[in-house]
CSV table of C-alpha atoms in Angstrom, one decimal:
chain,number,residue,atom,x,y,z
V,3,UNK,CA,0.2,0.0,-0.2
V,4,UNK,CA,1.4,3.4,-0.9
V,5,UNK,CA,1.0,6.6,1.1
V,6,UNK,CA,-2.0,7.5,-1.2
V,7,UNK,CA,-3.8,4.6,-0.6
V,8,UNK,CA,-3.3,5.5,3.1
V,9,UNK,CA,-4.1,8.8,2.9
V,10,UNK,CA,-7.4,7.6,1.1
V,11,UNK,CA,-8.4,5.4,3.8
V,12,UNK,CA,-7.8,8.2,6.2
V,13,UNK,CA,-10.3,10.6,4.4
V,14,UNK,CA,-13.1,8.4,4.2
V,15,UNK,CA,-13.1,6.9,7.7
V,16,UNK,CA,-13.2,10.8,8.4
V,17,UNK,CA,-15.6,12.1,6.3
V,18,UNK,CA,-17.8,8.6,7.0
V,19,UNK,CA,-17.3,9.9,10.5
V,20,UNK,CA,-18.2,13.3,10.4
V,21,UNK,CA,-21.5,12.3,8.4
V,22,UNK,CA,-22.9,9.6,10.9
V,23,UNK,CA,-21.7,12.2,13.8
V,24,UNK,CA,-25.0,14.3,13.3
V,25,UNK,CA,-27.3,11.1,13.6
V,26,UNK,CA,-25.5,8.1,15.7
V,27,UNK,CA,-22.4,9.7,17.3
V,28,UNK,CA,-21.8,6.2,19.0
V,29,UNK,CA,-21.6,4.7,15.3
V,30,UNK,CA,-19.1,7.7,14.4
V,31,UNK,CA,-16.6,6.5,17.1
V,32,UNK,CA,-16.9,2.9,15.6
V,33,UNK,CA,-15.9,3.9,12.1
V,34,UNK,CA,-13.2,6.1,13.9
V,35,UNK,CA,-12.1,3.0,15.3
V,36,UNK,CA,-12.2,1.0,12.5
V,37,UNK,CA,-9.9,3.8,10.7
V,38,UNK,CA,-7.8,4.0,13.0
V,39,UNK,CA,-7.4,0.1,13.0
V,40,UNK,CA,-6.2,-0.3,9.8
V,41,UNK,CA,-3.7,2.4,9.8
V,42,UNK,CA,-2.1,0.8,12.7
V,43,UNK,CA,-2.3,-2.1,11.3
V,44,UNK,CA,-0.7,-1.1,7.8
V,45,UNK,CA,2.3,0.9,9.9
V,46,UNK,CA,3.3,-2.3,12.5
V,47,UNK,CA,3.4,-4.3,9.6
V,48,UNK,CA,5.0,-2.4,7.1
V,49,UNK,CA,7.7,-1.5,10.3
V,50,UNK,CA,8.3,-5.4,10.6
V,51,UNK,CA,10.9,-5.5,7.6
V,52,UNK,CA,12.5,-2.3,9.4
V,53,UNK,CA,13.2,-4.2,12.7
V,54,UNK,CA,14.6,-6.8,11.4
V,55,UNK,CA,17.4,-5.0,9.5
V,56,UNK,CA,18.2,-3.1,12.8
V,57,UNK,CA,18.4,-6.1,14.8
V,58,UNK,CA,20.8,-7.4,12.0
V,59,UNK,CA,22.5,-3.7,12.7
V,60,UNK,CA,22.4,-4.3,16.3
V,61,UNK,CA,24.3,-8.6,16.0
V,62,UNK,CA,27.0,-6.8,14.1
V,63,UNK,CA,27.4,-3.8,16.7
V,64,UNK,CA,27.7,-6.9,18.9
V,65,UNK,CA,24.9,-5.5,21.6
V,66,UNK,CA,23.7,-7.4,23.9
V,67,UNK,CA,19.8,-9.0,22.4
V,68,UNK,CA,17.7,-8.4,25.5
V,69,UNK,CA,18.2,-4.7,25.2
V,70,UNK,CA,16.9,-4.3,21.5
V,71,UNK,CA,14.1,-6.3,22.1
V,72,UNK,CA,13.2,-4.5,25.3
V,73,UNK,CA,13.1,-1.5,23.2
V,74,UNK,CA,10.6,-3.3,21.1
V,75,UNK,CA,8.5,-4.3,23.5
V,76,UNK,CA,8.6,-0.5,24.7
V,77,UNK,CA,7.5,1.0,20.9
V,78,UNK,CA,4.6,-2.0,20.8
V,79,UNK,CA,3.5,-0.8,24.3
V,80,UNK,CA,3.7,2.9,23.5
V,81,UNK,CA,2.0,1.9,20.0
V,82,UNK,CA,-1.2,0.4,22.0
V,83,UNK,CA,-1.6,2.9,24.4
V,84,UNK,CA,-1.3,6.0,22.3
V,85,UNK,CA,-4.2,4.1,20.0
V,86,UNK,CA,-6.5,3.6,22.8
V,87,UNK,CA,-5.7,7.0,24.4
V,88,UNK,CA,-6.5,9.1,21.0
V,89,UNK,CA,-9.7,6.5,20.4
V,90,UNK,CA,-10.7,7.4,24.3
V,91,UNK,CA,-10.7,11.8,23.5
V,92,UNK,CA,-11.9,11.1,19.9
V,93,UNK,CA,-14.9,9.8,21.8
V,94,UNK,CA,-15.1,12.8,24.3
V,95,UNK,CA,-13.6,10.9,27.4
V,96,UNK,CA,-10.3,13.2,28.2
V,97,UNK,CA,-10.2,12.3,31.7
V,98,UNK,CA,-10.1,7.8,30.3
V,99,UNK,CA,-7.3,9.1,28.0
V,100,UNK,CA,-5.2,10.6,30.5
V,101,UNK,CA,-5.6,7.9,32.8
V,102,UNK,CA,-4.6,5.2,30.2
V,103,UNK,CA,-1.7,7.1,29.4
V,104,UNK,CA,-0.1,7.4,32.6
V,105,UNK,CA,-0.8,3.6,33.1
V,106,UNK,CA,1.0,3.3,29.5
V,107,UNK,CA,4.0,5.4,31.3
V,108,UNK,CA,3.6,3.7,34.2
V,109,UNK,CA,4.1,-0.1,31.9
V,110,UNK,CA,7.0,1.3,30.1
V,111,UNK,CA,9.2,2.4,33.5
V,112,UNK,CA,7.7,-1.0,35.1
V,113,UNK,CA,9.5,-2.6,31.5
V,114,UNK,CA,12.5,-0.5,31.7
V,115,UNK,CA,13.2,-1.2,35.8
V,116,UNK,CA,16.2,-4.0,35.0
V,117,UNK,CA,17.9,-2.1,32.7
V,118,UNK,CA,18.0,0.9,34.6
V,119,UNK,CA,19.5,-1.1,38.1
V,120,UNK,CA,22.2,-3.0,36.0
V,121,UNK,CA,23.1,0.7,34.5
V,122,UNK,CA,23.2,2.0,38.1
V,123,UNK,CA,25.5,-0.9,39.2
V,124,UNK,CA,28.2,-0.3,36.5
V,125,UNK,CA,28.1,3.4,37.5
V,126,UNK,CA,28.3,2.2,41.2
V,127,UNK,CA,31.1,0.0,40.0
V,128,UNK,CA,33.0,3.0,38.1
V,129,UNK,CA,32.7,4.8,41.4
V,130,UNK,CA,33.9,2.8,43.3
V,131,UNK,CA,36.6,2.1,41.4
V,132,UNK,CA,38.1,5.7,42.1
B,238,UNK,CA,-7.8,-6.2,8.3
B,239,UNK,CA,-8.7,-4.7,4.7
B,240,UNK,CA,-10.3,-1.0,3.5
B,241,UNK,CA,-14.1,-2.7,3.3
B,242,UNK,CA,-14.3,-2.8,7.3
B,243,UNK,CA,-14.4,1.0,7.4
B,244,UNK,CA,-17.6,0.7,4.4
B,245,UNK,CA,-19.4,-1.8,6.6
B,246,UNK,CA,-19.1,-0.2,9.5
B,247,UNK,CA,-20.3,3.1,7.7
B,248,UNK,CA,-23.0,1.3,6.0
B,249,UNK,CA,-25.0,0.1,9.1
B,250,UNK,CA,-24.5,3.5,11.2
B,251,UNK,CA,-25.9,4.7,8.4
B,252,UNK,CA,-28.7,1.6,8.0
B,253,UNK,CA,-30.0,2.1,11.9
B,254,UNK,CA,-29.7,5.6,11.3
B,255,UNK,CA,-32.4,5.5,8.6
B,256,UNK,CA,-34.2,3.1,10.3
B,257,UNK,CA,-34.3,4.8,13.6
B,258,UNK,CA,-35.9,7.9,12.0
B,259,UNK,CA,-38.2,5.5,10.1
B,260,UNK,CA,-39.3,3.8,13.2
B,261,UNK,CA,-39.2,7.3,15.5
B,262,UNK,CA,-41.5,9.7,13.1
B,263,UNK,CA,-44.1,6.6,12.5
B,264,UNK,CA,-44.6,6.6,16.5
B,265,UNK,CA,-42.9,3.3,17.2
B,266,UNK,CA,-39.9,4.7,19.1
B,267,UNK,CA,-39.2,1.5,21.2
B,268,UNK,CA,-38.4,-0.5,17.8
B,269,UNK,CA,-36.2,2.5,16.6
B,270,UNK,CA,-34.3,2.2,20.1
B,271,UNK,CA,-34.4,-1.6,19.8
B,272,UNK,CA,-32.7,-1.5,16.0
B,273,UNK,CA,-30.1,1.1,17.3
B,274,UNK,CA,-28.8,-1.7,20.1
B,275,UNK,CA,-29.2,-4.1,17.8
B,276,UNK,CA,-26.3,-2.4,15.6
B,277,UNK,CA,-24.4,-1.3,18.1
B,278,UNK,CA,-23.8,-5.1,19.2
B,279,UNK,CA,-23.3,-5.9,15.8
B,280,UNK,CA,-20.8,-2.9,15.0
B,281,UNK,CA,-19.4,-3.9,18.1
B,282,UNK,CA,-18.7,-7.5,17.3
B,283,UNK,CA,-17.3,-6.8,14.5
B,284,UNK,CA,-15.3,-3.6,16.0
B,285,UNK,CA,-13.9,-6.3,18.6
B,286,UNK,CA,-12.9,-9.4,16.5
B,287,UNK,CA,-10.7,-6.5,14.2
B,288,UNK,CA,-9.3,-5.0,17.7
B,289,UNK,CA,-8.4,-9.2,19.1
B,290,UNK,CA,-6.7,-9.4,15.0
B,291,UNK,CA,-4.4,-6.0,15.8
B,292,UNK,CA,-2.9,-6.3,19.2
B,293,UNK,CA,-2.2,-10.4,18.1
B,294,UNK,CA,-0.5,-9.0,14.8
B,295,UNK,CA,1.3,-6.1,17.3
B,296,UNK,CA,2.4,-8.9,19.9
B,297,UNK,CA,3.8,-11.1,17.0
B,298,UNK,CA,5.4,-8.1,15.5
B,299,UNK,CA,7.2,-6.6,18.8
B,300,UNK,CA,7.0,-10.0,20.6
B,301,UNK,CA,5.4,-8.2,23.5
């Protein structure tokens, strides 16, 4: 799918959503969700090949594999959280989307905690050497 | 996960809107409400299935 198809999908979805908002706001939200889902699905599937190439580069550079896979996990969590919080904001529920984003940040913090710990251990080790 | 997902959901929305207007104009408010609820359920089922596929796709690519 090239960029024009993507733009076409997005614009048709927006037009349908606005059209339905006058009569049935619930269905306008559903059309918004469907369009958002299609775009995210395309973005995620197109991104897969990029990540494989990055993975090869990471292997060549000798950096530990688990850092890159953790980075991938964090990106995935960020994708999903942003997708669903925007849907809630689109439906007019600002409070719910703010809570969702906060939980997403907490989850990413939770995921990256071991890395932070190992980094601090390295620093402490370095400081003790002095 | 194709483009016709949007058209399907929008089509159901339009049909339900028209039926609702039709029924409420002819004095049957209850049927109009039931039609709206039925339309909502149908679209919800479609959307939830598609969201499940999307989350599986994300899980598989980001190996969450």
